[in-house]
Amino acid sequence: MGEGGEEKSFNFLQVLLEGSIAGGTAGVVVETALYPIDTIKTRLQAARGGSRIEWKGLYSGLAGNLAGVLPASAIFVGVYEPTKRKLLETLPENLSAVAHFTAGAIGGIAASLVRVPTEVVKQRMQTGQFKKAPDAVRLIVAKEGFKGLYAGYGSFLLRDLPFDAIQFCIYEQLRIGYKLVAKRELNDPENALIGAFAGAITGAITTPLDVMKTRLMVQGQGTQYSGIVNCAQTILREEGPRAFLKGIEPRVLWIGIGGSIFFGVLEKTKSMLAERRNRELRALKDE
């Protein structure tokens, strides 16, 4: 399997369930801890010209966002883990990176159905358009239709699919390499450090895509940007190439720290669930 001797056979539903629990837990912990940094990043990216950044209400929209982050993270990891296992079983060992990259992209597509409406509501609240998540959902649907909740969906996929695929691929490949060198399983701090590294690199690479995604999502019924290409052309023409790196510092900080927390919590939760499962199996054998 190429991952340090893990069993080749696996129970698909069990892996899906445990992945969902671990993913949901990790997602909620990260979002709660780092939400203010994400808010600052969103406001920096949404600002045009000499607009001043509002520093109040850095937790605006957190409760509503958690309601979306929990199922989205659960869906992502719940799909990623069994897909990864199946691909690792099918592909040659030297193509493990392809398995990780592909599983990350597939997990991202599945999670996007929940992630995008959550992101739209969150960013509208972060930029002061709405005060409460239920009001945001109701008014967005009333004014823009159901499709308003999927504003910027194309740019979201353009950013998040490569992001998910690259981040998980880097993380998994670094873990494989580290295990081979250390000749042992990794401990919690090591998983967290590798997660931070993978997150920071991926966050920096995908910042231009994130800027376009933010602009498209927060414009609402506005017609400043008619799509991804037009958005890129308009930003370049009106603000110059540096505008594509707006918010890169808080983004790299947020995703780097977030990667550390997410992967640390993810691996810890997965190991706890595996230990519980093993105890239950031993108990059944002893009966």
Coordinates of C-alpha atoms in Angstrom, one line a residue:
M1 CA 0.0 0.0 0.0
G2 CA 3.0 2.3 0.3
E3 CA 2.1 3.7 3.7
G4 CA 4.3 2.0 6.1
G5 CA 2.7 -1.4 6.2
E6 CA -0.9 -0.6 6.6
E7 CA -3.3 -3.5 5.9
K8 CA -4.3 -3.7 2.2
S9 CA -7.8 -4.9 2.9
F10 CA -10.3 -2.6 4.6
N11 CA -13.9 -2.2 5.5
F12 CA -15.2 0.6 3.2
L13 CA -18.1 1.7 5.5
Q14 CA -15.9 1.6 8.6
V15 CA -13.2 3.8 7.0
L16 CA -15.9 6.2 5.7
L17 CA -17.5 6.5 9.1
E18 CA -14.3 6.9 11.1
G19 CA -13.0 9.4 8.4
S20 CA -16.2 11.4 8.8
I21 CA -15.9 11.6 12.5
A22 CA -12.2 12.5 12.4
G23 CA -12.7 15.1 9.6
G24 CA -15.7 16.7 11.3
T25 CA -13.8 17.0 14.6
A26 CA -10.7 18.4 13.0
G27 CA -12.7 20.9 10.9
V28 CA -14.6 22.3 13.8
V29 CA -11.5 22.7 16.0
V30 CA -9.5 24.5 13.3
E31 CA -12.4 26.8 12.3
T32 CA -13.1 27.9 15.9
A33 CA -9.4 28.5 16.7
L34 CA -8.5 30.5 13.5
Y35 CA -11.7 32.2 12.4
P36 CA -10.5 35.8 13.3
I37 CA -7.5 35.3 10.9
D38 CA -9.8 34.1 8.2
T39 CA -12.0 37.2 8.7
I40 CA -9.1 39.6 8.4
K41 CA -7.9 37.8 5.2
T42 CA -11.4 38.0 3.7
R43 CA -11.7 41.8 4.4
L44 CA -8.2 42.4 3.0
Q45 CA -9.1 40.6 -0.2
A46 CA -12.5 42.3 -0.6
A47 CA -11.1 45.8 0.0
R48 CA -10.6 47.9 -3.1
G49 CA -8.2 50.8 -3.6
G50 CA -7.8 52.8 -0.4
S51 CA -10.7 51.1 1.5
R52 CA -10.1 50.8 5.2
I53 CA -10.3 47.4 6.9
E54 CA -12.8 47.0 9.7
W55 CA -11.3 45.3 12.7
K56 CA -14.5 44.7 14.7
G57 CA -16.6 41.6 14.6
L58 CA -13.8 39.2 13.8
Y59 CA -16.0 36.3 14.8
S60 CA -19.0 37.4 12.7
G61 CA -20.7 34.4 11.2
L62 CA -18.8 31.7 13.2
A63 CA -21.8 29.8 14.5
G64 CA -23.4 29.6 11.0
N65 CA -20.1 28.7 9.5
L66 CA -19.5 25.8 12.0
A67 CA -22.9 24.4 10.9
G68 CA -21.5 24.0 7.5
V69 CA -17.9 23.2 8.3
L70 CA -18.8 20.2 10.4
P71 CA -20.6 18.3 7.6
A72 CA -18.3 19.6 4.9
S73 CA -15.2 18.4 6.8
A74 CA -16.9 15.1 7.6
I75 CA -17.9 14.6 4.0
F76 CA -14.4 15.5 2.7
V77 CA -12.4 13.1 4.9
G78 CA -15.2 10.5 4.8
V79 CA -14.8 10.4 1.0
Y80 CA -11.0 10.9 1.0
E81 CA -10.0 8.1 3.3
P82 CA -11.8 5.1 1.5
T83 CA -11.0 6.6 -1.9
K84 CA -7.4 6.9 -1.0
R85 CA -7.3 3.3 0.4
K86 CA -8.9 1.9 -2.8
L87 CA -6.6 3.8 -5.1
L88 CA -3.6 2.7 -3.1
E89 CA -4.7 -0.9 -3.5
T90 CA -5.3 -0.5 -7.2
L91 CA -2.2 1.6 -8.3
P92 CA 1.4 0.5 -8.1
E93 CA 3.3 1.6 -5.0
N94 CA 5.4 4.2 -6.9
L95 CA 2.1 6.0 -7.9
S96 CA 1.0 6.7 -4.3
A97 CA 1.2 10.4 -5.0
V98 CA -1.3 10.1 -7.8
A99 CA -3.7 8.2 -5.4
H100 CA -3.4 11.0 -2.7
F101 CA -3.8 13.8 -5.3
T102 CA -6.8 12.1 -6.9
A103 CA -8.5 11.3 -3.6
G104 CA -8.0 14.9 -2.4
A105 CA -9.7 16.2 -5.6
I106 CA -12.6 13.7 -5.3
G107 CA -13.1 14.6 -1.6
G108 CA -13.1 18.3 -2.5
I109 CA -15.8 17.9 -5.1
A110 CA -18.1 16.0 -2.7
A111 CA -17.5 18.5 0.1
S112 CA -18.0 21.5 -2.2
L113 CA -21.8 21.0 -2.2
V114 CA -21.8 22.1 1.4
R115 CA -18.7 24.2 1.5
V116 CA -19.7 26.7 -1.1
P117 CA -23.0 27.9 0.5
T118 CA -21.2 28.0 3.9
E119 CA -18.4 30.1 2.4
V120 CA -20.8 32.5 0.7
V121 CA -22.8 33.1 3.9
K122 CA -19.6 33.4 6.0
Q123 CA -17.9 35.9 3.7
R124 CA -21.0 38.1 3.3
M125 CA -21.2 38.2 7.1
Q126 CA -17.4 38.8 7.5
T127 CA -17.7 41.8 5.1
G128 CA -20.7 43.3 7.1
Q129 CA -23.5 42.5 4.6
F130 CA -25.4 40.5 7.2
K131 CA -25.5 40.0 10.9
K132 CA -27.0 36.5 11.3
A133 CA -26.6 33.4 9.2
P134 CA -30.3 32.5 8.9
D135 CA -31.0 36.1 7.7
A136 CA -28.1 35.8 5.3
V137 CA -29.4 32.6 3.8
R138 CA -33.0 33.8 3.6
L139 CA -32.1 37.2 1.9
I140 CA -29.6 35.7 -0.5
V141 CA -32.2 33.2 -1.7
A142 CA -34.9 35.9 -1.9
K143 CA -32.8 38.4 -3.9
E144 CA -30.5 36.1 -5.9
G145 CA -32.3 32.8 -6.0
F146 CA -30.9 29.5 -4.8
K147 CA -28.0 29.9 -7.1
G148 CA -26.9 32.9 -5.0
L149 CA -25.7 30.4 -2.4
Y150 CA -23.4 29.0 -5.0
A151 CA -22.0 32.4 -6.1
G152 CA -18.4 31.9 -7.2
Y153 CA -18.8 28.1 -7.4
G154 CA -16.5 27.9 -10.4
S155 CA -13.8 29.9 -8.8
F156 CA -14.2 28.0 -5.6
L157 CA -13.6 24.7 -7.4
L158 CA -10.7 26.3 -9.3
R159 CA -9.1 27.1 -6.0
D160 CA -10.2 24.3 -3.7
L161 CA -9.8 21.3 -6.0
P162 CA -6.1 21.9 -6.6
F163 CA -5.7 23.1 -3.0
D164 CA -7.2 19.9 -1.5
A165 CA -5.3 17.7 -3.9
I166 CA -2.0 19.4 -3.5
Q167 CA -2.2 19.8 0.3
F168 CA -3.1 16.2 1.0
C169 CA -0.7 14.9 -1.5
I170 CA 2.2 16.9 0.0
Y171 CA 1.1 15.9 3.5
E172 CA 0.8 12.2 2.7
Q173 CA 4.1 12.0 0.7
L174 CA 6.0 13.8 3.5
R175 CA 4.6 11.3 6.0
I176 CA 5.6 8.4 3.9
G177 CA 9.1 9.8 3.5
Y178 CA 9.5 10.6 7.2
K179 CA 8.3 7.1 8.2
L180 CA 10.9 5.5 5.9
V181 CA 13.7 7.6 7.4
A182 CA 12.5 7.3 11.0
K183 CA 11.5 3.6 10.6
R184 CA 8.5 4.1 13.0
E185 CA 5.1 5.6 13.2
L186 CA 5.0 9.4 13.6
N187 CA 4.0 11.1 16.8
D188 CA 1.5 13.9 17.2
P189 CA 3.9 16.8 17.0
E190 CA 5.5 15.4 13.9
N191 CA 2.1 15.0 12.2
A192 CA 1.2 18.6 13.2
L193 CA 4.5 20.0 11.8
I194 CA 4.1 18.2 8.5
G195 CA 0.5 19.4 8.3
A196 CA 1.7 23.0 8.9
F197 CA 4.3 22.8 6.2
A198 CA 1.9 21.3 3.6
G199 CA -0.8 23.9 4.5
A200 CA 1.5 26.9 4.3
I201 CA 3.0 26.0 0.9
T202 CA -0.4 25.2 -0.6
G203 CA -1.9 28.3 0.8
A204 CA 0.7 30.5 -0.8
I205 CA 0.4 28.9 -4.2
T206 CA -3.4 29.2 -4.3
T207 CA -3.7 32.8 -3.0
P208 CA -4.5 34.4 -6.5
L209 CA -7.3 31.9 -6.9
D210 CA -8.5 32.7 -3.4
V211 CA -8.6 36.4 -4.2
M212 CA -10.8 35.8 -7.3
K213 CA -13.1 33.5 -5.4
T214 CA -13.6 36.1 -2.6
R215 CA -14.4 38.9 -5.0
L216 CA -17.0 36.8 -6.9
M217 CA -18.6 35.5 -3.7
V218 CA -19.0 38.9 -1.9
Q219 CA -20.3 40.9 -4.9
G220 CA -23.8 39.5 -4.5
Q221 CA -26.0 40.9 -7.2
G222 CA -23.3 43.2 -8.3
T223 CA -22.1 43.1 -11.9
Q224 CA -18.5 44.2 -11.5
Y225 CA -17.3 40.7 -12.4
S226 CA -19.1 38.5 -14.9
G227 CA -17.0 35.4 -14.3
I228 CA -13.6 34.0 -13.4
V229 CA -11.8 35.3 -16.5
N230 CA -13.4 38.7 -16.3
C231 CA -12.6 38.9 -12.6
A232 CA -8.9 38.2 -13.3
Q233 CA -8.8 40.7 -16.1
T234 CA -10.5 43.4 -14.1
I235 CA -8.3 43.0 -11.1
L236 CA -5.2 43.1 -13.2
R237 CA -6.3 46.1 -15.2
E238 CA -7.6 48.2 -12.2
E239 CA -5.3 47.1 -9.4
G240 CA -2.3 45.5 -10.9
P241 CA -0.7 42.1 -10.4
R242 CA 0.0 42.7 -6.7
A243 CA -3.7 42.6 -6.0
F244 CA -3.7 38.8 -6.6
L245 CA -1.5 38.4 -3.5
K246 CA -3.8 40.4 -1.2
G247 CA -4.2 38.6 2.1
I248 CA -1.3 36.2 1.4
E249 CA 0.2 36.8 4.9
P250 CA -2.9 36.0 7.0
R251 CA -3.8 33.2 4.5
V252 CA -0.4 31.5 4.8
L253 CA -0.5 32.0 8.6
W254 CA -4.1 30.8 8.9
I255 CA -3.6 27.7 6.6
G256 CA -0.2 26.9 8.0
I257 CA -1.5 26.9 11.6
G258 CA -4.7 25.4 10.5
G259 CA -2.9 22.6 8.7
S260 CA -1.0 21.9 11.9
I261 CA -4.1 21.7 14.0
F262 CA -6.3 19.9 11.4
F263 CA -3.8 17.1 10.6
G264 CA -2.8 16.8 14.2
V265 CA -6.4 16.5 15.4
L266 CA -7.2 14.3 12.4
E267 CA -4.5 11.7 13.0
K268 CA -5.1 11.7 16.8
T269 CA -8.8 11.1 16.3
K270 CA -8.2 8.4 13.7
S271 CA -5.7 6.6 16.1
M272 CA -8.2 6.9 19.0
L273 CA -11.0 5.4 16.8
A274 CA -8.6 2.6 15.7
E275 CA -7.6 1.8 19.3
R276 CA -11.3 1.7 20.3
R277 CA -12.1 -0.6 17.4
N278 CA -9.2 -2.9 18.3
R279 CA -10.3 -3.1 21.9
E280 CA -13.8 -4.1 20.8
L281 CA -12.4 -6.8 18.5
R282 CA -10.2 -8.2 21.3
A283 CA -13.2 -8.2 23.6
L284 CA -15.3 -10.1 21.0
K285 CA -12.5 -12.7 20.6
D286 CA -12.2 -13.2 24.4
E287 CA -15.9 -13.9 24.7

